Short mmCIF file of C-alpha atoms in Angstrom, two decimals:
data_model
loop_
_atom_site.label_atom_id
_atom_site.label_comp_id
_atom_site.label_asym_id
_atom_site.label_seq_id
_atom_site.Cartn_x
_atom_site.Cartn_y
_atom_site.Cartn_z
CA UNK M 44 223.25 49.13 -63.87
CA UNK M 45 220.60 46.59 -62.89
CA UNK M 46 217.75 48.67 -64.26
CA UNK M 47 216.87 49.95 -60.83
CA UNK M 48 215.29 53.32 -60.58
CA UNK M 49 217.95 54.67 -58.21
CA UNK M 50 220.65 54.14 -60.82
CA UNK M 51 219.15 56.90 -62.93
CA UNK M 52 219.52 59.42 -60.12
CA UNK M 53 222.79 61.31 -60.37
CA UNK M 54 224.23 62.97 -57.32
CA UNK M 55 224.82 66.71 -57.55
CA UNK M 56 228.54 67.52 -57.54
CA UNK M 57 229.81 69.03 -54.31
CA UNK M 58 231.02 72.58 -54.96
CA UNK M 59 233.76 73.67 -52.62
CA UNK M 60 234.07 77.31 -51.68
CA UNK M 61 236.62 78.86 -49.37
CA UNK M 62 236.59 82.57 -48.56
CA UNK M 63 239.22 84.64 -46.69
CA UNK M 64 236.61 85.01 -43.91
CA UNK M 65 236.95 81.26 -43.28
CA UNK M 66 240.68 81.64 -42.68
CA UNK M 67 240.89 85.03 -40.97
CA UNK M 68 239.34 84.12 -37.64
CA UNK M 69 238.68 86.59 -34.85
CA UNK M 70 238.37 85.24 -31.31
CA UNK M 71 236.24 88.14 -30.05
CA UNK M 72 234.00 88.19 -33.11
CA UNK M 73 234.90 90.00 -36.31
CA UNK M 74 233.11 93.20 -37.19
CA UNK M 75 231.59 92.88 -40.66
CA UNK M 76 231.55 96.60 -41.42
CA UNK M 77 233.92 99.29 -40.16
CA UNK M 78 231.94 101.96 -38.35
CA UNK M 79 234.83 104.29 -37.58
CA UNK M 80 238.49 104.49 -38.51
CA UNK M 81 240.80 107.39 -37.77
CA UNK M 82 244.15 108.16 -39.38
CA UNK M 83 246.05 106.97 -36.31
CA UNK M 84 244.50 103.49 -36.50
CA UNK M 85 245.13 103.35 -40.24
CA UNK M 86 248.79 104.17 -39.62
CA UNK M 87 249.08 101.54 -36.88
CA UNK M 88 247.69 98.85 -39.22
CA UNK M 89 250.07 99.91 -41.98
CA UNK M 90 252.93 99.95 -39.46
CA UNK M 91 252.14 96.40 -38.39
CA UNK M 92 252.23 95.18 -41.99
CA UNK M 93 255.42 97.17 -42.62
CA UNK M 94 257.08 95.44 -39.67
CA UNK M 95 256.00 92.01 -40.88
CA UNK M 96 257.36 92.64 -44.38
CA UNK M 97 260.52 94.20 -42.97
CA UNK M 98 261.27 90.98 -41.09
CA UNK M 99 261.52 89.08 -44.36
CA UNK M 100 264.97 88.42 -45.82
CA UNK M 101 266.17 91.25 -48.09
CA UNK M 102 268.04 88.84 -50.35
CA UNK M 103 266.70 89.07 -53.88
CA UNK M 104 267.86 87.07 -56.87
CA UNK M 105 266.43 85.15 -59.81
CA UNK M 106 265.19 82.26 -57.62
CA UNK M 107 264.63 83.85 -54.21
CA UNK M 108 263.11 87.21 -53.32
CA UNK M 109 260.77 86.98 -50.30
CA UNK M 110 259.77 90.65 -50.21
CA UNK M 111 258.71 90.53 -53.86
CA UNK M 112 256.76 87.29 -53.42
CA UNK M 113 254.92 88.43 -50.29
CA UNK M 114 254.00 91.93 -51.49
CA UNK M 115 253.01 90.51 -54.86
CA UNK M 116 250.74 88.01 -53.11
CA UNK M 117 249.06 90.77 -51.07
CA UNK M 118 248.47 92.93 -54.14
CA UNK M 119 247.17 90.00 -56.18
CA UNK M 120 244.78 89.13 -53.35
CA UNK M 121 243.35 92.65 -53.22
CA UNK M 122 243.13 92.83 -57.01
CA UNK M 123 241.25 89.56 -57.35
CA UNK M 124 238.91 90.75 -54.60
CA UNK M 125 237.55 93.74 -56.53
CA UNK M 126 237.44 92.14 -59.98
CA UNK M 127 233.89 90.90 -59.44
CA UNK M 128 232.48 94.40 -58.96
CA UNK M 129 229.23 94.88 -60.85
CA UNK M 130 228.60 98.58 -61.64
CA UNK M 131 224.99 97.81 -62.55
CA UNK M 132 224.06 96.45 -59.13
CA UNK M 133 226.88 97.78 -56.94
CA UNK M 134 227.57 94.24 -55.75
CA UNK M 135 230.93 92.55 -55.36
CA UNK M 136 234.08 94.62 -55.44
CA UNK M 137 236.39 95.00 -52.44
CA UNK M 138 234.29 92.98 -50.02
CA UNK M 139 237.06 90.77 -48.65
CA UNK M 140 235.76 87.78 -50.58
CA UNK M 141 237.36 85.63 -53.24
CA UNK M 142 236.97 81.92 -53.93
CA UNK M 143 240.23 80.49 -52.62
CA UNK M 144 239.30 77.04 -53.93
CA UNK M 145 239.29 78.30 -57.54
CA UNK M 146 242.47 77.56 -59.55
CA UNK M 147 242.85 81.22 -60.58
CA UNK M 148 243.25 82.11 -56.90
CA UNK M 149 245.81 79.41 -56.13
CA UNK M 150 248.43 80.37 -53.58
CA UNK M 151 246.63 83.40 -52.16
CA UNK M 152 245.89 81.72 -48.84
CA UNK M 153 249.66 81.61 -48.27
CA UNK M 154 249.90 85.31 -47.44
CA UNK M 155 246.67 85.23 -45.44
CA UNK M 156 247.28 82.69 -42.74
CA UNK M 157 249.24 79.59 -43.65
CA UNK M 158 252.61 81.24 -43.23
CA UNK M 159 254.05 79.36 -46.19
CA UNK M 160 255.21 82.67 -47.65
CA UNK M 161 258.48 82.70 -45.69
CA UNK M 162 256.60 82.66 -42.38
CA UNK M 163 254.60 85.78 -43.26
CA UNK M 164 250.86 86.04 -42.80
CA UNK M 165 248.35 88.89 -42.64
CA UNK M 166 246.25 87.14 -40.02
CA UNK M 167 248.68 88.06 -37.26
CA UNK M 168 248.08 91.77 -37.88
CA UNK M 169 244.37 91.42 -38.66
CA UNK M 170 243.65 89.76 -35.29
CA UNK M 171 244.70 92.96 -33.52
CA UNK M 172 242.01 95.01 -35.31
CA UNK M 173 239.31 92.50 -36.29
CA UNK M 174 236.77 93.83 -33.77
CA UNK M 175 237.10 97.33 -35.21
CA UNK M 176 238.03 96.99 -38.89
CA UNK M 177 236.23 94.77 -41.39
CA UNK M 178 238.25 92.23 -43.30
CA UNK M 179 237.11 93.98 -46.50
CA UNK M 180 238.69 97.26 -45.37
CA UNK M 181 241.73 95.50 -43.90
CA UNK M 182 242.68 93.83 -47.19
CA UNK M 183 242.55 97.18 -48.98
CA UNK M 184 244.78 98.72 -46.30
CA UNK M 185 247.13 95.73 -46.60
CA UNK M 186 247.50 96.30 -50.35
CA UNK M 187 248.17 99.99 -49.78
CA UNK M 188 250.76 99.06 -47.14
CA UNK M 189 252.46 96.67 -49.57
CA UNK M 190 252.68 99.38 -52.23
CA UNK M 191 253.90 101.97 -49.71
CA UNK M 192 256.59 99.67 -48.30
CA UNK M 193 257.94 98.75 -51.72
CA UNK M 194 257.70 102.39 -52.83
CA UNK M 195 260.01 103.31 -49.95
CA UNK M 196 262.54 100.76 -51.20
CA UNK M 197 262.48 102.56 -54.54
CA UNK M 198 262.66 106.04 -53.00
CA UNK M 199 265.72 105.01 -51.00
CA UNK M 200 267.57 104.96 -54.32
CA UNK M 201 265.60 107.69 -56.09
CA UNK M 202 264.44 110.10 -53.34
CA UNK M 203 263.40 112.73 -55.89
CA UNK M 204 260.54 110.53 -57.09
CA UNK M 205 257.07 111.03 -55.64
CA UNK M 206 255.77 109.66 -52.34
CA UNK M 207 252.38 107.95 -52.57
CA UNK M 208 249.77 109.08 -50.04
CA UNK M 209 247.11 106.38 -49.91
CA UNK M 210 245.80 107.34 -46.49
CA UNK M 211 244.32 110.66 -47.59
CA UNK M 212 242.10 108.95 -50.16
CA UNK M 213 241.13 105.94 -48.05
CA UNK M 214 237.43 105.55 -47.24
CA UNK M 215 236.32 102.96 -44.70
CA UNK M 216 232.95 101.25 -44.51
CA UNK M 217 233.29 98.18 -46.74
CA UNK M 218 231.20 95.21 -45.64
CA UNK M 219 232.87 91.80 -45.55
CA UNK M 220 231.17 89.11 -47.63
CA UNK M 221 231.44 85.54 -46.36
CA UNK M 222 230.53 84.00 -49.70
CA UNK M 223 230.80 85.17 -53.31
CA UNK M 224 230.06 82.23 -55.64
CA UNK M 225 231.08 82.84 -59.22
CA UNK M 226 233.39 85.73 -58.36
CA UNK M 227 236.40 84.00 -59.91
CA UNK M 228 234.59 83.79 -63.24
CA UNK M 229 235.17 87.52 -63.66
CA UNK M 230 238.96 87.21 -63.57
CA UNK M 231 240.55 87.80 -66.99
CA UNK M 232 242.03 84.75 -68.67
CA UNK M 233 245.83 84.86 -68.76
CA UNK M 234 246.03 83.94 -72.44
CA UNK M 235 243.15 86.03 -73.75
CA UNK M 236 244.12 89.65 -74.47
CA UNK M 237 240.47 90.31 -75.29
CA UNK M 238 239.66 89.59 -71.65
CA UNK M 239 241.34 92.86 -70.67
CA UNK M 240 238.72 94.67 -72.71
CA UNK M 241 235.91 92.39 -71.53
CA UNK M 242 236.68 92.66 -67.80
CA UNK M 243 238.41 96.02 -67.34
CA UNK M 244 236.69 98.13 -69.98
CA UNK M 245 233.30 96.59 -70.73
CA UNK M 246 232.49 95.25 -67.26
CA UNK M 247 234.32 97.48 -64.77
CA UNK M 248 233.83 100.55 -66.93
CA UNK M 249 237.48 101.64 -67.04
CA UNK M 250 238.92 103.53 -69.97
CA UNK M 251 242.03 102.20 -71.69
CA UNK M 252 244.39 104.47 -69.73
CA UNK M 253 242.87 103.23 -66.46
CA UNK M 254 243.06 99.63 -67.65
CA UNK M 255 246.75 100.11 -68.45
CA UNK M 256 247.30 101.66 -65.02
CA UNK M 257 245.60 98.68 -63.37
CA UNK M 258 248.09 96.36 -65.05
CA UNK M 259 250.69 98.06 -62.86
CA UNK M 260 249.85 95.58 -60.11
CA UNK M 261 252.37 93.38 -61.90
CA UNK M 262 255.07 95.74 -60.64
CA UNK M 263 255.37 93.48 -57.61
CA UNK M 264 255.97 89.75 -57.43
CA UNK M 265 256.21 87.16 -60.17
CA UNK M 266 254.42 84.25 -61.81
CA UNK M 267 254.83 80.88 -60.09
CA UNK M 268 253.96 77.54 -61.79
CA UNK M 269 252.15 76.16 -58.74
CA UNK M 270 249.82 79.18 -58.77
CA UNK M 271 249.23 80.02 -62.42
CA UNK M 272 251.19 77.53 -64.49
CA UNK M 273 253.54 80.30 -65.58
CA UNK M 274 257.04 80.99 -64.34
CA UNK M 275 259.13 84.14 -64.23
CA UNK M 276 259.50 87.74 -63.15
CA UNK M 277 257.46 90.53 -64.71
CA UNK M 278 260.63 92.64 -65.02
CA UNK M 279 263.67 91.66 -62.92
CA UNK M 280 263.83 90.37 -59.33
CA UNK M 281 265.10 93.54 -57.65
CA UNK M 282 262.56 95.80 -59.36
CA UNK M 283 259.83 93.29 -58.52
CA UNK M 284 260.10 94.32 -54.87
CA UNK M 285 260.00 98.03 -55.69
CA UNK M 286 256.79 99.82 -56.59
CA UNK M 287 257.88 101.77 -59.66
CA UNK M 288 257.21 101.82 -63.40
CA UNK M 289 259.82 99.23 -64.36
CA UNK M 290 257.06 96.77 -65.30
CA UNK M 291 255.96 99.09 -68.10
CA UNK M 292 259.56 99.65 -69.20
CA UNK M 293 260.03 95.88 -69.38
CA UNK M 294 256.85 95.49 -71.45
CA UNK M 295 258.08 98.08 -73.95
CA UNK M 296 261.66 96.82 -74.01
CA UNK M 297 260.94 93.11 -74.13
CA UNK M 298 257.72 93.10 -76.11
#
């Protein structure tokens, strides 16, 4: 440095932020808050997502299981969305906003729009309802559709097990957030067991039974090195495309 005054001025780092709203475009203008949603429309949205998942290959083995990867991506997306909920202020939560540029959210854009998840994307279905249903509500419905679809795969083999009725408990009216800086900081660290207590119990206000139930999102999908640095199925490939309790059985059996 030549001693000039300008050399002592450091440029502020450019912080990148990408939200689902930036990807999930709506030609006619997206509604930011759902004002009305009847059961028929809910079912049509779920049916559209069912059809998209159903078009994926059913092949499922240790290296290739599209239905598990896609449904796991959808559920992970919805889960990361609500992790920044602040009970004290009522802010954050399922507002359709996560920081897609953050490493902890790597790969989630694939099931939104890019079509890299075996040609699947949620955007195709969302565009049909974006003037009526907020992205925040849509992503919750998408997660419920993913669980319902994979539950049906399980019930096909065990029809005596219970059907899950998400529609009856669904409440619309979530407002889509276009920016949520710092939201990814609330995600629990993969290698810190204490983070389960910090995020789920202390911050979100869940009890331990509820925190354990929330871990059931790992019933679907797997860990991929390009996303998290980890590799492998939570239980086994076939059960990772079925919404059941095999994840918990695997935890107990495998330690």
